[in-house]
CSV table of C-alpha atoms and ligand atoms in Angstrom, one decimal:
chain,number,residue,atom,x,y,z
A,18,UNK,CA,107.7,93.9,104.8
A,19,UNK,CA,106.0,90.9,103.3
A,20,UNK,CA,106.2,90.2,99.6
A,21,UNK,CA,106.1,87.6,96.9
A,22,UNK,CA,108.6,87.1,94.1
A,23,UNK,CA,107.1,85.5,91.0
A,24,UNK,CA,108.9,84.6,87.8
A,25,UNK,CA,109.9,81.7,85.4
A,26,UNK,CA,112.6,79.2,86.3
A,27,UNK,CA,116.0,80.9,86.1
A,28,UNK,CA,114.7,84.5,86.1
A,29,UNK,CA,116.6,85.3,89.3
A,30,UNK,CA,114.1,84.8,92.1
A,31,UNK,CA,116.6,83.1,94.4
A,32,UNK,CA,119.4,85.6,93.5
A,33,UNK,CA,117.2,88.7,94.1
A,34,UNK,CA,115.3,87.2,97.0
A,35,UNK,CA,118.6,86.5,98.9
A,36,UNK,CA,119.8,90.1,98.3
A,37,UNK,CA,116.5,91.6,99.4
A,38,UNK,CA,116.3,89.4,102.5
A,39,UNK,CA,119.8,90.6,103.5
A,40,UNK,CA,119.3,94.3,102.8
A,41,UNK,CA,115.8,94.4,104.4
A,42,UNK,CA,116.3,91.9,107.3
A,43,UNK,CA,113.7,89.6,105.9
A,44,UNK,CA,113.3,85.8,106.1
A,45,UNK,CA,113.6,84.3,102.6
A,46,UNK,CA,111.1,81.4,102.3
A,47,UNK,CA,112.0,79.5,99.2
A,48,UNK,CA,109.8,76.4,98.7
A,49,UNK,CA,112.3,74.9,96.1
A,50,UNK,CA,115.1,75.1,98.6
A,51,UNK,CA,113.0,73.7,101.4
A,52,UNK,CA,111.9,70.8,99.2
A,53,UNK,CA,115.4,70.1,98.0
A,54,UNK,CA,116.6,69.9,101.6
A,55,UNK,CA,113.8,67.5,102.4
A,56,UNK,CA,114.7,65.3,99.4
A,57,UNK,CA,118.4,65.3,100.6
A,58,UNK,CA,117.4,64.4,104.1
A,59,UNK,CA,115.0,61.8,102.8
A,60,UNK,CA,112.1,63.0,105.0
A,61,UNK,CA,108.6,61.9,104.3
A,62,UNK,CA,108.0,65.3,102.5
A,63,UNK,CA,111.1,64.7,100.5
A,64,UNK,CA,110.1,61.2,99.5
A,65,UNK,CA,106.7,62.5,98.4
A,66,UNK,CA,108.0,65.5,96.5
A,67,UNK,CA,110.9,63.9,94.7
A,68,UNK,CA,109.1,62.3,91.7
A,69,UNK,CA,107.3,65.6,91.0
A,70,UNK,CA,110.5,67.7,91.2
A,71,UNK,CA,112.5,65.2,89.0
A,72,UNK,CA,109.8,65.7,86.2
A,73,UNK,CA,109.6,69.5,86.7
A,74,UNK,CA,106.0,69.2,87.8
A,75,UNK,CA,104.5,71.0,90.8
A,76,UNK,CA,104.4,69.3,94.1
A,77,UNK,CA,100.8,68.8,95.3
A,78,UNK,CA,99.3,72.0,96.8
A,79,UNK,CA,98.3,70.4,100.1
A,80,UNK,CA,101.9,69.4,100.8
A,81,UNK,CA,103.1,72.9,99.9
A,82,UNK,CA,100.5,74.7,101.9
A,83,UNK,CA,101.2,72.6,105.0
A,84,UNK,CA,104.9,73.5,104.8
A,85,UNK,CA,104.2,77.2,104.2
A,86,UNK,CA,101.8,77.4,107.1
A,87,UNK,CA,104.6,76.0,109.4
A,88,UNK,CA,107.3,78.4,108.0
A,89,UNK,CA,105.2,81.6,108.1
A,90,UNK,CA,104.1,81.0,111.7
A,91,UNK,CA,107.7,81.7,112.6
A,92,UNK,CA,108.3,84.7,110.3
A,93,UNK,CA,105.7,87.3,111.3
A,94,UNK,CA,108.3,90.1,111.2
A,95,UNK,CA,108.7,90.0,107.5
A,96,UNK,CA,109.5,87.7,104.6
A,97,UNK,CA,110.1,87.3,100.9
A,98,UNK,CA,108.3,84.4,99.4
A,99,UNK,CA,110.4,82.8,96.5
A,100,UNK,CA,108.7,80.2,94.4
A,101,UNK,CA,105.4,80.3,96.3
A,102,UNK,CA,102.6,80.7,95.5
A,103,UNK,CA,102.8,79.0,92.1
A,104,UNK,CA,99.1,78.8,91.1
A,105,UNK,CA,95.8,80.4,92.0
A,106,UNK,CA,94.9,77.6,94.4
A,107,UNK,CA,98.1,78.2,96.4
A,108,UNK,CA,97.5,81.9,96.4
A,109,UNK,CA,94.0,81.4,97.9
A,110,UNK,CA,95.6,79.0,100.5
A,111,UNK,CA,98.2,81.7,101.3
A,112,UNK,CA,95.4,84.2,101.9
A,113,UNK,CA,93.8,81.8,104.4
A,114,UNK,CA,97.1,81.1,106.2
A,115,UNK,CA,97.8,84.9,106.5
A,116,UNK,CA,94.3,85.6,107.7
A,117,UNK,CA,94.8,83.0,110.5
A,118,UNK,CA,98.1,84.7,111.4
A,119,UNK,CA,96.6,88.2,111.3
A,120,UNK,CA,99.1,89.2,108.6
A,121,UNK,CA,98.8,91.0,105.2
A,122,UNK,CA,100.9,90.8,102.0
A,123,UNK,CA,102.3,94.2,100.9
A,124,UNK,CA,103.6,93.7,97.4
A,125,UNK,CA,104.0,91.3,94.5
A,126,UNK,CA,107.2,91.5,92.4
A,127,UNK,CA,107.1,89.8,89.0
A,128,UNK,CA,110.5,89.2,87.3
A,129,UNK,CA,110.6,88.8,83.5
A,130,UNK,CA,113.2,87.6,81.0
A,131,UNK,CA,113.1,85.9,77.6
A,132,UNK,CA,113.2,82.1,77.4
A,133,UNK,CA,116.6,82.0,75.7
A,134,UNK,CA,118.1,84.0,78.6
A,135,UNK,CA,116.4,81.7,81.2
A,136,UNK,CA,117.8,78.5,79.4
A,137,UNK,CA,121.3,79.9,79.3
A,138,UNK,CA,121.2,81.0,83.0
A,139,UNK,CA,119.9,77.6,84.1
A,140,UNK,CA,122.5,75.7,82.0
A,141,UNK,CA,125.3,77.6,83.8
A,142,UNK,CA,123.9,77.6,87.3
A,143,UNK,CA,125.9,75.9,90.0
A,144,UNK,CA,124.6,75.9,93.7
A,145,UNK,CA,126.3,75.2,97.0
A,146,UNK,CA,124.6,72.2,98.6
A,147,UNK,CA,125.8,73.4,102.0
A,148,UNK,CA,125.0,77.2,102.3
A,149,UNK,CA,122.7,77.7,99.2
A,150,UNK,CA,124.9,80.3,97.5
A,151,UNK,CA,124.2,80.5,93.7
A,152,UNK,CA,126.8,80.9,91.0
A,153,UNK,CA,126.8,80.9,87.2
A,154,UNK,CA,129.5,79.5,85.0
A,155,UNK,CA,128.6,82.1,82.3
A,156,UNK,CA,127.8,85.2,84.3
A,157,UNK,CA,129.1,84.9,87.9
A,158,UNK,CA,131.6,82.1,88.3
A,159,UNK,CA,133.1,81.2,91.7
A,160,UNK,CA,136.8,82.1,92.2
A,161,UNK,CA,137.8,78.4,92.0
A,162,UNK,CA,135.7,76.3,89.6
A,163,UNK,CA,133.4,73.9,91.5
A,164,UNK,CA,134.1,75.4,95.0
A,165,UNK,CA,131.8,77.7,97.0
A,166,UNK,CA,133.5,81.1,97.7
A,167,UNK,CA,131.5,81.5,100.9
A,168,UNK,CA,131.9,78.1,102.6
A,169,UNK,CA,134.3,76.0,100.6
A,170,UNK,CA,131.8,73.2,99.9
A,171,UNK,CA,131.5,71.6,96.4
A,172,UNK,CA,129.1,73.2,93.9
A,173,UNK,CA,126.4,71.1,92.3
A,174,UNK,CA,124.3,71.2,89.1
A,175,UNK,CA,120.7,70.8,90.2
A,176,UNK,CA,119.0,67.5,89.2
A,177,UNK,CA,116.1,69.3,87.7
A,178,UNK,CA,118.4,71.6,85.5
A,179,UNK,CA,118.6,68.9,82.8
A,180,UNK,CA,117.4,70.2,79.5
A,181,UNK,CA,114.2,68.1,79.1
A,182,UNK,CA,113.2,68.9,82.7
A,183,UNK,CA,113.8,72.6,82.2
A,184,UNK,CA,111.6,72.6,79.1
A,185,UNK,CA,108.8,71.0,81.2
A,186,UNK,CA,109.3,73.5,84.1
A,187,UNK,CA,108.8,76.3,81.6
A,188,UNK,CA,105.6,74.7,80.3
A,189,UNK,CA,104.4,74.3,83.9
A,190,UNK,CA,105.2,78.0,84.5
A,191,UNK,CA,103.1,79.1,81.5
A,192,UNK,CA,100.2,76.8,82.4
A,193,UNK,CA,100.0,77.2,86.2
A,194,UNK,CA,101.9,80.4,87.2
A,195,UNK,CA,101.2,82.9,84.5
A,196,UNK,CA,97.5,83.0,85.3
A,197,UNK,CA,98.5,83.8,88.9
A,198,UNK,CA,100.1,87.0,87.7
A,199,UNK,CA,96.8,88.1,86.2
A,200,UNK,CA,95.1,87.1,89.5
A,201,UNK,CA,97.3,89.5,91.4
A,202,UNK,CA,96.9,92.3,88.8
A,203,UNK,CA,93.1,91.9,89.5
A,204,UNK,CA,93.6,92.1,93.2
A,205,UNK,CA,94.2,95.1,95.5
A,206,UNK,CA,97.8,94.4,96.0
A,207,UNK,CA,100.5,96.5,94.2
A,208,UNK,CA,102.2,94.4,91.5
A,209,UNK,CA,105.6,95.6,90.3
A,210,UNK,CA,106.7,94.1,87.0
A,211,UNK,CA,110.5,94.2,86.7
A,212,UNK,CA,112.8,93.5,83.7
A,213,UNK,CA,115.0,90.7,85.0
A,214,UNK,CA,117.2,90.6,81.8
A,215,UNK,CA,119.7,93.1,83.2
A,216,UNK,CA,122.7,92.8,85.5
A,217,UNK,CA,121.9,91.5,89.0
A,218,UNK,CA,122.6,94.9,90.7
A,219,UNK,CA,120.4,96.8,88.3
A,220,UNK,CA,117.5,94.4,88.8
A,221,UNK,CA,118.0,94.7,92.6
A,222,UNK,CA,118.0,98.5,92.5
A,223,UNK,CA,114.7,98.6,90.5
A,224,UNK,CA,113.1,96.2,93.0
A,225,UNK,CA,114.3,98.3,96.0
A,226,UNK,CA,113.1,101.5,94.6
A,227,UNK,CA,109.7,100.0,93.8
A,228,UNK,CA,109.5,98.9,97.5
A,229,UNK,CA,110.7,102.1,99.0
A,230,UNK,CA,107.9,104.2,100.5
A,231,UNK,CA,106.9,107.1,98.1
B,323,AP5,P1,112.4,76.2,92.5
B,323,AP5,O1,113.7,75.9,93.2
B,323,AP5,O2,111.6,77.3,93.0
B,323,AP5,O3,112.8,76.5,91.0
B,323,AP5,P2,112.3,77.6,89.8
B,323,AP5,O4,111.1,78.3,90.2
B,323,AP5,O5,112.2,76.8,88.6
B,323,AP5,O6,113.4,78.7,89.9
B,323,AP5,P3,114.9,78.5,89.8
B,323,AP5,O7,115.4,78.1,91.2
B,323,AP5,O8,115.3,77.6,88.7
B,323,AP5,O9,115.4,79.9,89.4
B,323,AP5,P4,115.4,81.3,90.1
B,323,AP5,O10,114.4,82.2,89.5
B,323,AP5,O11,115.5,81.2,91.6
B,323,AP5,O12,116.8,81.8,89.5
B,323,AP5,P5,118.3,81.9,90.2
B,323,AP5,O13,118.3,83.1,91.1
B,323,AP5,O14,118.7,80.6,90.8
B,323,AP5,O15,111.5,74.9,92.3
B,323,AP5,C1,112.0,73.7,92.0
B,323,AP5,C2,110.9,72.7,92.0
B,323,AP5,O16,110.4,72.5,93.3
B,323,AP5,C3,109.7,73.0,91.1
B,323,AP5,O17,109.9,72.6,89.7
B,323,AP5,C4,108.6,72.1,91.7
B,323,AP5,O18,108.7,70.8,91.4
B,323,AP5,C5,109.0,72.3,93.2
B,323,AP5,N1,108.3,73.5,93.8
B,323,AP5,C6,108.9,74.6,94.3
B,323,AP5,N2,108.0,75.4,94.8
B,323,AP5,C7,106.8,74.9,94.6
B,323,AP5,C8,105.5,75.3,94.9
B,323,AP5,N3,105.2,76.4,95.4
B,323,AP5,N4,104.5,74.4,94.5
B,323,AP5,C9,104.7,73.2,94.0
B,323,AP5,N5,105.9,72.8,93.7
B,323,AP5,C10,107.0,73.6,94.0
B,323,AP5,O19,119.2,82.3,88.9
B,323,AP5,C11,119.4,81.3,87.9
B,323,AP5,C12,120.8,81.4,87.4
B,323,AP5,O20,121.0,82.7,86.8
B,323,AP5,C13,121.9,81.4,88.6
B,323,AP5,O21,123.0,80.7,88.1
B,323,AP5,C14,122.2,82.9,88.8
B,323,AP5,O22,123.5,83.1,89.2
B,323,AP5,C15,122.0,83.5,87.4
B,323,AP5,N6,121.4,84.8,87.4
B,323,AP5,C16,120.4,85.3,88.2
B,323,AP5,N7,120.2,86.6,87.9
B,323,AP5,C17,121.0,86.9,86.9
B,323,AP5,C18,121.2,88.1,86.1
B,323,AP5,N8,120.5,89.3,86.4
B,323,AP5,N9,122.1,88.1,85.2
B,323,AP5,C19,122.9,87.0,84.9
B,323,AP5,N10,122.7,85.8,85.6
B,323,AP5,C20,121.8,85.8,86.6
C-alpha cells in the first residue's frame, strides 16, 4: 500500500502514520523527521534546511524532492508519506519520481481538526529525540514526566513549536498545502477526508476502514 497523509501542523499525521505503518507493515517516510535528524547531525541538508524550519517556512522543493527520491527508491513495498508533498509542485515532482520507479499511489488521507485544537496539541507535544515517540502533556503524557516510556531518553519540545512559529506554520499550510488537497480531489486518486478531532484510536479506526478493500 502506498498512501499520503495530509493535514495541518498538529493534526496527528505523525501519530496516525506511525500506527498505520506498524499495523500494515509500511515504511513511514516523514520529511519533518528526516529534516530534524539532518539538522541534529549538522549535515549539509540540515544546514540548508534549518533557517526555513526555524521560521516555519517550507524547505525548498528541490532539496525535498532529492531526499524523497532517495527514500522511496528503498521503499517499493509500501509506504505512508507524512508531511510530503506539501504543495502542488512537490506533488508533481512525486508523480515523476514514482513514474521512474514504476510505482503508483493508492490513496490520499486528509486529516482535519479546528485551529484551536491544533494549537493546544502542539503546545503540549513532547517528542523523544532518540526513538521519535510522540507524547502530549494534555492528552497522552508519558508515565514519568520528561522521559520516554519506550526507550528512556529525555523528551524535548520541538524548536518550531514556539507560538509565533506555529502561527506561521498554520499560515503556510493554508497558502501552500490547502490547494494541494483540491489538486488531489481533482485527480483520479481516492481522497478520504477524516475528522482528526477525535481520540487517536477512533481516528485510526476510520482510516483503516477507509483503506480496507471493499
Ligand atoms: P513536520 O514535522 O512535518 O511538521 P507539521 O506538518 O507541522 O506537523 P507536526 O509534526 O507538527 O504535526 P503532526 O500532524 O505530525 O501531529 P502529531 O502526530 O505530532 O514539518 C516540520 C517542518 O519541516 C516544516 O515546517 C518545514 O519547515 C519542514 N518540512 C517538512 N516537510 C516538508 C516538505 N515536504 N516540504 C518543505 N518543508 C518541509 O500530533 C501533535 C500532538 O498532538 C502530539 O503531541 C500528539 O500526541 C497529539 N495528538 C495527536 N493526535 C491526537 C488526538 N487524536 N487526540 C489528542 N491528541 C493527539
